[in-house]
PDB file of C-alpha atoms and ligand atoms in Angstrom:
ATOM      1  CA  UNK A  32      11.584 -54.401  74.032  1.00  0.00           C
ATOM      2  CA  UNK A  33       9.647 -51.938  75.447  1.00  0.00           C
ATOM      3  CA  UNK A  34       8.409 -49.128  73.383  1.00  0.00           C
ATOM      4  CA  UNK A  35       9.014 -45.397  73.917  1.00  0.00           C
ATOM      5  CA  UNK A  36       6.649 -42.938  72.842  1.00  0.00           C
ATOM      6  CA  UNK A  37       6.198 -39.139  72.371  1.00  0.00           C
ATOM      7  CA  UNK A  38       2.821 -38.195  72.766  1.00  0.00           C
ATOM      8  CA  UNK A  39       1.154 -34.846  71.634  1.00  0.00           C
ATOM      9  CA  UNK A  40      -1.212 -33.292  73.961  1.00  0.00           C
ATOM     10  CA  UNK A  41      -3.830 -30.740  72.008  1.00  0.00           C
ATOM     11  CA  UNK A  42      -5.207 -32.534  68.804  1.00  0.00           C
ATOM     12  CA  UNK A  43      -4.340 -35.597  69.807  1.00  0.00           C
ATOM     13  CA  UNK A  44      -5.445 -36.103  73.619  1.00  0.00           C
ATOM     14  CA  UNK A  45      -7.124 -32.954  74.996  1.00  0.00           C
ATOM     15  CA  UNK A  46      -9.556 -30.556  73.206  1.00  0.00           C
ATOM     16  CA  UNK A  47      -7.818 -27.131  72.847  1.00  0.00           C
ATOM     17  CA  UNK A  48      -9.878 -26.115  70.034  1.00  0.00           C
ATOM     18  CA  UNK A  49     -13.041 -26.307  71.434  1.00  0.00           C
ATOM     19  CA  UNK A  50     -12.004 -24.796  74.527  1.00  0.00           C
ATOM     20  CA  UNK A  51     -10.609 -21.590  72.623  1.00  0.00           C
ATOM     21  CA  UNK A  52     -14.403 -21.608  70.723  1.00  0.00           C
ATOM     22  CA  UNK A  53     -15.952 -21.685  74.050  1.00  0.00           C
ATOM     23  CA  UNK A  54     -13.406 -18.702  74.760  1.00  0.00           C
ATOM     24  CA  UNK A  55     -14.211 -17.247  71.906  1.00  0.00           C
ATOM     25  CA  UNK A  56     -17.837 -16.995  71.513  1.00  0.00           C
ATOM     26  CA  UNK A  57     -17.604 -15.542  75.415  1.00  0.00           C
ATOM     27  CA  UNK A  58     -15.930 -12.663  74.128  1.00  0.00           C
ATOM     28  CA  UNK A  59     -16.700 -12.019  70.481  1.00  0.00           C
ATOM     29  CA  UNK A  60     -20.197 -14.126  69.965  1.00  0.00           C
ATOM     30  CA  UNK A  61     -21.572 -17.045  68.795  1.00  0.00           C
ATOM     31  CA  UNK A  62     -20.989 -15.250  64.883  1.00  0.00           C
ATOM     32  CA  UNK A  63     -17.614 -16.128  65.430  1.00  0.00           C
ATOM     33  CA  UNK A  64     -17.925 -19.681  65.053  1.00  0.00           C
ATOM     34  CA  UNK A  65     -18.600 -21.423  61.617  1.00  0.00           C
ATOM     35  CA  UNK A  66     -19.477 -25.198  62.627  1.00  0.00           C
ATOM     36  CA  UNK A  67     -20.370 -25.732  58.827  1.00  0.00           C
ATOM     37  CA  UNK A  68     -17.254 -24.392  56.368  1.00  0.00           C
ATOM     38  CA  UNK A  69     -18.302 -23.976  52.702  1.00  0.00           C
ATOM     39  CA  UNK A  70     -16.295 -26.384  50.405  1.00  0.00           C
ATOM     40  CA  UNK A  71     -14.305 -23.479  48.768  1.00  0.00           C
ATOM     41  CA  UNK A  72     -13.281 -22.553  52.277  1.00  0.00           C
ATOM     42  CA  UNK A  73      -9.583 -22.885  52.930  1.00  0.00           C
ATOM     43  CA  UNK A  74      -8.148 -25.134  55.937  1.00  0.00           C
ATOM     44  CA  UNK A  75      -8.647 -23.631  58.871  1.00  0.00           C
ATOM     45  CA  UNK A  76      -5.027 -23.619  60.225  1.00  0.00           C
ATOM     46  CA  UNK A  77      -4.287 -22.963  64.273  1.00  0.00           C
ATOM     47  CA  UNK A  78      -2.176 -20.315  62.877  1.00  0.00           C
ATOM     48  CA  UNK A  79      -5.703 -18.733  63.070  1.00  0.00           C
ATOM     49  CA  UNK A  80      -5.618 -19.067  66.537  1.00  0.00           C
ATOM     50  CA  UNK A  81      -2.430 -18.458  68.060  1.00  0.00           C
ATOM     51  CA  UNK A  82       0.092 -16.165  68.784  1.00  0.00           C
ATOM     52  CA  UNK A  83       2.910 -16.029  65.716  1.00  0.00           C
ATOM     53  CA  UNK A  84       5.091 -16.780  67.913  1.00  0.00           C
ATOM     54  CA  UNK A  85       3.553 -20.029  68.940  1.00  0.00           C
ATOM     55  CA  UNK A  86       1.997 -20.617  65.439  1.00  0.00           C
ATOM     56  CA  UNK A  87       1.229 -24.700  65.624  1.00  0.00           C
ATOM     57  CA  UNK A  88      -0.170 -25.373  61.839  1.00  0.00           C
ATOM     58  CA  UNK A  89      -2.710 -28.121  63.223  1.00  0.00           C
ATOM     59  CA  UNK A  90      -6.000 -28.900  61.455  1.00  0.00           C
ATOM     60  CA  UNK A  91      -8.927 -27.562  62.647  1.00  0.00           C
ATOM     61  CA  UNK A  92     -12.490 -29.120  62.562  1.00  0.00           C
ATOM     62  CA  UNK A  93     -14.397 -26.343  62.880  1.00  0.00           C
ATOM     63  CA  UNK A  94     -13.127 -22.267  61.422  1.00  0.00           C
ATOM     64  CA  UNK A  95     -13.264 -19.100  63.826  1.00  0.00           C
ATOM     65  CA  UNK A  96     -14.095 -16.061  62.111  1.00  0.00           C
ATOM     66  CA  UNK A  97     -11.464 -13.514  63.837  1.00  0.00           C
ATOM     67  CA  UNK A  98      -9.413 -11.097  62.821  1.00  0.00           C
ATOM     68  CA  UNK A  99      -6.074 -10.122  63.815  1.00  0.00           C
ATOM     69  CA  UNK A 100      -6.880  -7.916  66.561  1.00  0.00           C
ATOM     70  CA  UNK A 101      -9.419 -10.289  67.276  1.00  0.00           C
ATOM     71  CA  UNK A 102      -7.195 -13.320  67.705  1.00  0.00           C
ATOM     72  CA  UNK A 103      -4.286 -11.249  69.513  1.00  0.00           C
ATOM     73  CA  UNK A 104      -7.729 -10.346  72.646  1.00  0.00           C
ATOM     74  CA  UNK A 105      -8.313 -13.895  72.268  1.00  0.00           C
ATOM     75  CA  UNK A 106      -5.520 -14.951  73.868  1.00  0.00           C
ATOM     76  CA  UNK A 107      -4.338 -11.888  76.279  1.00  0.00           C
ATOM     77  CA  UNK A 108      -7.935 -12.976  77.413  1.00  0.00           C
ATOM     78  CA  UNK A 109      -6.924 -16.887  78.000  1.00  0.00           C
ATOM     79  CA  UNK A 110      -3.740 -16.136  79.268  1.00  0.00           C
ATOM     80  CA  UNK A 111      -4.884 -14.652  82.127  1.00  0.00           C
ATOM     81  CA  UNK A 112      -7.493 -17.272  82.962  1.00  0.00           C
ATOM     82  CA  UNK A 113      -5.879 -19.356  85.398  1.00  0.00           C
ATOM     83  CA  UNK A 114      -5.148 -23.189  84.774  1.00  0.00           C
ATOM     84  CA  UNK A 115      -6.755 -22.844  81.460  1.00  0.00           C
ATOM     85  CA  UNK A 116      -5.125 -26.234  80.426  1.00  0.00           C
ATOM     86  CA  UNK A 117      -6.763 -27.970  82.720  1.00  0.00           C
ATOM     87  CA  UNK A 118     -10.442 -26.541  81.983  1.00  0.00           C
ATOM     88  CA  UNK A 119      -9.965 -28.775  78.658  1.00  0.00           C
ATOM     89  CA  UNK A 120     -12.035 -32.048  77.703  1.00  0.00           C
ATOM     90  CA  UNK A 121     -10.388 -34.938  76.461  1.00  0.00           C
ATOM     91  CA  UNK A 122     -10.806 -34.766  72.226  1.00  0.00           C
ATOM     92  CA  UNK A 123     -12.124 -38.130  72.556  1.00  0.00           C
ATOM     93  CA  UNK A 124     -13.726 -39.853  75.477  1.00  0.00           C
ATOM     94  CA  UNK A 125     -11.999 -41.940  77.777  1.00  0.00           C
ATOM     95  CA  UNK A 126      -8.439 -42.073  75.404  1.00  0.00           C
ATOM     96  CA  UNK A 127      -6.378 -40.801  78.266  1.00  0.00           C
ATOM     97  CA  UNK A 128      -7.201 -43.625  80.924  1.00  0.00           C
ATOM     98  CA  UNK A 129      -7.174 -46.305  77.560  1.00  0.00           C
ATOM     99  CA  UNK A 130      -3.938 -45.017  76.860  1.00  0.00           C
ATOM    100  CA  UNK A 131      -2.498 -45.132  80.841  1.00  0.00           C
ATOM    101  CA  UNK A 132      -4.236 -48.549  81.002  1.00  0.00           C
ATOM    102  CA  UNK A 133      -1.923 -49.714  77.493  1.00  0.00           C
ATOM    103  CA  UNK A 134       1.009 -48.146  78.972  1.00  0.00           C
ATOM    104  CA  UNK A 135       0.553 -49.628  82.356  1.00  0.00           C
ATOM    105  CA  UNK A 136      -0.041 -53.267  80.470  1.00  0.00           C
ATOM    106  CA  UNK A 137       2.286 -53.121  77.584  1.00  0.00           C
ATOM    107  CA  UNK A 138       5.169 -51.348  79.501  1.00  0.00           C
ATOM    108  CA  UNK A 139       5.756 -48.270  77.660  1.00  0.00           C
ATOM    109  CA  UNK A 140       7.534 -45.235  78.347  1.00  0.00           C
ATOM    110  CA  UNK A 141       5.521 -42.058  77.731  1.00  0.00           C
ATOM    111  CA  UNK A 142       7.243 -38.437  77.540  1.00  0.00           C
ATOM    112  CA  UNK A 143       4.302 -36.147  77.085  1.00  0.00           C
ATOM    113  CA  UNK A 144       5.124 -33.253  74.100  1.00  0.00           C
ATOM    114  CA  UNK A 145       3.489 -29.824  74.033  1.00  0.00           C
ATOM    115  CA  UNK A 146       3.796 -25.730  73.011  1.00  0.00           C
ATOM    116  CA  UNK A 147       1.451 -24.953  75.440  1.00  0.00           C
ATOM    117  CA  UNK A 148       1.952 -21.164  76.324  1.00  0.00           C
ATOM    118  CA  UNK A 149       1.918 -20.093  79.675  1.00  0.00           C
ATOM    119  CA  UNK A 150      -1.356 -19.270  81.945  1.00  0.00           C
ATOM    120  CA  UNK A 151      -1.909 -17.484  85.104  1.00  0.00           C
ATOM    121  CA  UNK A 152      -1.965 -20.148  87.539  1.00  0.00           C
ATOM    122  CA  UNK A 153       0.471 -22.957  87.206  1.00  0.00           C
ATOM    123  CA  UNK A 154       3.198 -23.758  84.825  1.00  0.00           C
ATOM    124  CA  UNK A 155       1.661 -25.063  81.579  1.00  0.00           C
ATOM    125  CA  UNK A 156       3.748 -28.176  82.685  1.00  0.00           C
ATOM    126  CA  UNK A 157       2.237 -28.617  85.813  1.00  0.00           C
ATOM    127  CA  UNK A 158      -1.461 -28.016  84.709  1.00  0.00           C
ATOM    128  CA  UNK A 159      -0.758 -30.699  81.961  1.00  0.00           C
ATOM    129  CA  UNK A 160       0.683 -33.033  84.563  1.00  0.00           C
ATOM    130  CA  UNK A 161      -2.716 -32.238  86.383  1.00  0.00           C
ATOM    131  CA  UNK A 162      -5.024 -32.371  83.069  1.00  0.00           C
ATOM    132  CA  UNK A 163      -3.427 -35.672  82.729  1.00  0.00           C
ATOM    133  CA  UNK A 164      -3.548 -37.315  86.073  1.00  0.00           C
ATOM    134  CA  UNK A 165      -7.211 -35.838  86.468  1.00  0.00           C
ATOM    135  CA  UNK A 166      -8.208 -37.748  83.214  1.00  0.00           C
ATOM    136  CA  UNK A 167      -6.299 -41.373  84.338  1.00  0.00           C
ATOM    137  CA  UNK A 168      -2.743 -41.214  83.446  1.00  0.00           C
ATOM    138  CA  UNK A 169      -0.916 -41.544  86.758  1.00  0.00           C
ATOM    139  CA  UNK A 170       2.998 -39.901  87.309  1.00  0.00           C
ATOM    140  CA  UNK A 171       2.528 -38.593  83.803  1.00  0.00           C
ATOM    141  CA  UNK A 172       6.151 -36.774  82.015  1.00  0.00           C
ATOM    142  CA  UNK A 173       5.586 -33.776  80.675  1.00  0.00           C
ATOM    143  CA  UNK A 174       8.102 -31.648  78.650  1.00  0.00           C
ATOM    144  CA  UNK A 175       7.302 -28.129  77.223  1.00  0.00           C
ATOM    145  CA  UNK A 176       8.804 -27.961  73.800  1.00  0.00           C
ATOM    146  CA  UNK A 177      10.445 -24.733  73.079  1.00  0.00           C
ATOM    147  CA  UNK A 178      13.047 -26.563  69.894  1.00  0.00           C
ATOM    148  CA  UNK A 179      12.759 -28.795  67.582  1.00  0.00           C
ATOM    149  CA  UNK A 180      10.387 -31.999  67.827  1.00  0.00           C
ATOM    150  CA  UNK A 181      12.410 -33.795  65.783  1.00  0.00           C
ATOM    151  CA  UNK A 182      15.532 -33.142  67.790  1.00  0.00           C
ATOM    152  CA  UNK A 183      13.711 -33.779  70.836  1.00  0.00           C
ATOM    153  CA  UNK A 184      12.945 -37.461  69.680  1.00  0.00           C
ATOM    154  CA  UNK A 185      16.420 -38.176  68.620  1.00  0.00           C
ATOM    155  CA  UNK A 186      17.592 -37.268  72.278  1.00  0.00           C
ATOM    156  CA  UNK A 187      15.455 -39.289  73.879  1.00  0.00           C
ATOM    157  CA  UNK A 188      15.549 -42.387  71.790  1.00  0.00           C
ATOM    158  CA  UNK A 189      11.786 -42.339  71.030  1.00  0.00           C
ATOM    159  CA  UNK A 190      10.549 -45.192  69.427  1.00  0.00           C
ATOM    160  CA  UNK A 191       7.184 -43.457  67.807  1.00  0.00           C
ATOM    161  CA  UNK A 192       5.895 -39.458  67.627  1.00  0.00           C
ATOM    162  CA  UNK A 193       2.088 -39.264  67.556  1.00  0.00           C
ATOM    163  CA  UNK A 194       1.042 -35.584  66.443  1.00  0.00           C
ATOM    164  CA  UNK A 195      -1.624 -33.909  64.958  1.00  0.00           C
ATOM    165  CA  UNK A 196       0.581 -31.402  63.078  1.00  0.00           C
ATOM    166  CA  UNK A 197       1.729 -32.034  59.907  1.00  0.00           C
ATOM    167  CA  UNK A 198       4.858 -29.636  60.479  1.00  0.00           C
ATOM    168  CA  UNK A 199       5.544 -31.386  63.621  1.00  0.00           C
ATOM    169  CA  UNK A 200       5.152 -34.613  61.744  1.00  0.00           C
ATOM    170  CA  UNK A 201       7.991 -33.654  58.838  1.00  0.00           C
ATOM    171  CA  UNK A 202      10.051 -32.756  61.514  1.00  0.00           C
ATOM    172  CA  UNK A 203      10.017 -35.606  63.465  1.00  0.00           C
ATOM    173  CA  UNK A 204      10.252 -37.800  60.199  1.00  0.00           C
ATOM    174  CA  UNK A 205      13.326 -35.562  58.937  1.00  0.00           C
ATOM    175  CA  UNK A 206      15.362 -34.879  62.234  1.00  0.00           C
ATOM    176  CA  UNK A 207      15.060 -38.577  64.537  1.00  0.00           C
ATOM    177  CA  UNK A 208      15.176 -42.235  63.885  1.00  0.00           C
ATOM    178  CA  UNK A 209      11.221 -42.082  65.361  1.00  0.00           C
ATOM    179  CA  UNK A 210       8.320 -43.491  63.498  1.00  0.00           C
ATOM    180  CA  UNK A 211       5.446 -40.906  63.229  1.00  0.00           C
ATOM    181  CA  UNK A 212       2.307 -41.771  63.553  1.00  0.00           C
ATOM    182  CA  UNK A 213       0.139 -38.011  62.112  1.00  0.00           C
ATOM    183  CA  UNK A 214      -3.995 -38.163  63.680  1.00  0.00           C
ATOM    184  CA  UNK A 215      -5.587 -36.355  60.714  1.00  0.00           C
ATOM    185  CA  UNK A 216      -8.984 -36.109  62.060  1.00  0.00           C
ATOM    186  CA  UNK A 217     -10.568 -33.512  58.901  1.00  0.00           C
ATOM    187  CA  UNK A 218     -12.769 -35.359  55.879  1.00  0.00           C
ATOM    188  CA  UNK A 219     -10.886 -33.039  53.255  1.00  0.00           C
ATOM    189  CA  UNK A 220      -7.144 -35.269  51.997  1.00  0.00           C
ATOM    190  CA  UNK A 221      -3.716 -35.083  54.436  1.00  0.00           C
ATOM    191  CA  UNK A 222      -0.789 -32.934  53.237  1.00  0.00           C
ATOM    192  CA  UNK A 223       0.849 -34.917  50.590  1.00  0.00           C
ATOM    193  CA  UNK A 224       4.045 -34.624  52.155  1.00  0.00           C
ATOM    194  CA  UNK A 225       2.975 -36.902  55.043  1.00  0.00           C
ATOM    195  CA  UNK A 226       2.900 -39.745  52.685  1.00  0.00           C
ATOM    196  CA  UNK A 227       6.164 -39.290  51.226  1.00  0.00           C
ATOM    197  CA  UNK A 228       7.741 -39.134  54.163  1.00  0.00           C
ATOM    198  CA  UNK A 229       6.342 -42.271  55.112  1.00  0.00           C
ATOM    199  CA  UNK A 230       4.625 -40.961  57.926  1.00  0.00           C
ATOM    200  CA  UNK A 231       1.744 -43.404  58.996  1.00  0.00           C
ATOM    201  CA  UNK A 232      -2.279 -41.404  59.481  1.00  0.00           C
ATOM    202  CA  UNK A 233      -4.786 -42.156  61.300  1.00  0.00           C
ATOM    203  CA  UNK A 234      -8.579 -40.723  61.794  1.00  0.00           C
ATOM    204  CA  UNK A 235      -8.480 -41.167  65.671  1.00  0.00           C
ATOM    205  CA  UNK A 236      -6.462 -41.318  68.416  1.00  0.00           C
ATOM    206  CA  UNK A 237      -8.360 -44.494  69.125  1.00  0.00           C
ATOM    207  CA  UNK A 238      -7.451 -45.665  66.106  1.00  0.00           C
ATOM    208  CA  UNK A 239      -3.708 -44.930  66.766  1.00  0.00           C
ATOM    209  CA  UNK A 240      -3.956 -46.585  70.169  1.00  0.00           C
ATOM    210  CA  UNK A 241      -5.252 -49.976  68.132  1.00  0.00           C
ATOM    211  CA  UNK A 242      -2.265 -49.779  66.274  1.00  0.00           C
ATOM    212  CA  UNK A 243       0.193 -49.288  68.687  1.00  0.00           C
ATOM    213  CA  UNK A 244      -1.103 -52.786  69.964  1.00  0.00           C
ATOM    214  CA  UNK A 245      -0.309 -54.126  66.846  1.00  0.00           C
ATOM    215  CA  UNK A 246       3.115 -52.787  66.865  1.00  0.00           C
ATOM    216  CA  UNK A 247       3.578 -54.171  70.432  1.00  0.00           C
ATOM    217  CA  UNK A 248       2.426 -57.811  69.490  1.00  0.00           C
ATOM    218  CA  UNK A 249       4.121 -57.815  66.544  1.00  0.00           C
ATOM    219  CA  UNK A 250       7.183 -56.969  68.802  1.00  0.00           C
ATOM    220  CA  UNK A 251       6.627 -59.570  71.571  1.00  0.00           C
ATOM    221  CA  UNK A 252       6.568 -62.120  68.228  1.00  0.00           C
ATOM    222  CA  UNK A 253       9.916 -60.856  67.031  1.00  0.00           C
ATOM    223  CA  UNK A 254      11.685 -59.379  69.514  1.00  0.00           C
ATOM    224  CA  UNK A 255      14.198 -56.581  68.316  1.00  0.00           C
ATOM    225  CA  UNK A 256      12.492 -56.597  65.275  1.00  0.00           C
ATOM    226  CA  UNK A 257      11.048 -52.700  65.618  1.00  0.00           C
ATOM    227  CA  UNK A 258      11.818 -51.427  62.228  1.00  0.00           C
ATOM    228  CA  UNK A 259      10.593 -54.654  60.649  1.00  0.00           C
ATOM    229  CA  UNK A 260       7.580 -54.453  62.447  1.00  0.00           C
ATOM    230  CA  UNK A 261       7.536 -51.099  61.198  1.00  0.00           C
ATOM    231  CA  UNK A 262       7.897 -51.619  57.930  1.00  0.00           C
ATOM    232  CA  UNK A 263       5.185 -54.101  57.976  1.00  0.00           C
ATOM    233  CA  UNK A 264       2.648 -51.608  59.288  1.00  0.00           C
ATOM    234  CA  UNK A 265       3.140 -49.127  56.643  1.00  0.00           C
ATOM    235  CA  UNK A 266       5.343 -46.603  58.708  1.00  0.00           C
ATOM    236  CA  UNK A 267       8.710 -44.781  58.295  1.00  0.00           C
ATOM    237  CA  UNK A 268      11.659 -46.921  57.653  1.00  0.00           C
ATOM    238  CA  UNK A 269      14.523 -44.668  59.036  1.00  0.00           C
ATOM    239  CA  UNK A 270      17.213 -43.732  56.370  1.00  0.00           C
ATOM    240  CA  UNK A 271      19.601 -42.059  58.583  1.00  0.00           C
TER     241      UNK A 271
HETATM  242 MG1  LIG B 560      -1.274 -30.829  68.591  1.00  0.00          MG
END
């Protein structure tokens, strides 16, 4: 049995964060960025970064300093740059083409999941379908999430969500049969709520992509067996 995945872009595959620092910096200064937060800082959030509208609650590794009116020029200002999404590096080295390689060997079904606004240039679809082919995952499926993640899995039958948002996490966990796999890259603890919901962390994407392969040969011993093997690993037995 083949496995199906759901596979978050920013956090988890490409480097938005650093790429809206670079933006940053080019606009307001290098004062903007704090590489080193205090301890008593609070979690920088990527509600800090985006539009409300678009407000993706992801865990940041490093803080911007901006205000409101700063954050709303911020983005007008990368907006209009054109194929932003593909000026992005990969959050780790190399993970894209590992993970096309795995997909390619193991047989599974990818369906790429993002809130990427809209650039000039291309559709954010488009320039993710290019980010991704440019960085080694051939014919890759894209979908621009506008609803639910969780509702998204359950209609397509995914097997396993990987996300770096917590929120998208719970909802994946609450609304689909999926297993959820969260990449919580900060030092400080995860969001107790991804534990009770059974939702399985990792530090790395690498480190996700290592247990995926022990999903899939767990799988190939006991065919069928996916919420055994599940169970096994420590993530989400479905209740619904
Ligand atoms: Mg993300």
């Amino acid at each position: 049995m083949a496995l199906r995945l759901g596979c978050d872009l920013d956090g988890v595959l490409a480097d938005m964060e650093l790429a809206l620092i670079r933006e940053a910096e080019r606009l307001f200064g290098a004062q903007v960025r704090n590489e080193r937060p205090g301890p008593s800082s609070l979690p920088a959030s990527m509600a800090d970064l985006v539009p409300e509208e678009l407000t993706d609650n992801a865990p940041l590794r490093h803080e911007l300093q901006l205000n409101m009116r700063q954050r709303r020029k911020l983005w007008q200002h990368v907006r209009a740059i054109d194929n932003f999404w593909e000026s992005l590096d990969e959050v780790e080295p190399g993970v894209v083409s590992r993970l096309a390689s795995l997909a390619e060997d193991r047989r599974w079904e990818i369906v790429f999941l993002t809130r990427r606004p809209q650039t000039s240039g291309a559709t954010a679809q488009m320039q993710s379908q290019r980010w991704l082919e440019a960085k080694g995952f051939r014919l890759p499926s894209v979908y621009v999430v506008t609803a639910s993640r969780g509702l998204i899995a359950a209609a397509l039958t995914l097997d396993i969500v990987i996300d770096d948002t917590p929120e998208n996490c719970v909802d994946v966990a609450s609304d689909s049969k999926a297993r959820t796999i969260a990449v919580f890259r900060m030092q400080s603890p995860p969001p107790v709520v991804l534990q009770r919901m059974g939702i399985h962390l990792v530090r790395s994407t690498h480190e996700c992509l290592d247990l995926l392969l022990d999903v899939d040969a767990s799988l190939e011993r006991q065919p069928g067996a996916i919420q055994r093997v599940m169970r096994t690993l420590g993530l989400k037995q479905p209740t619904t």
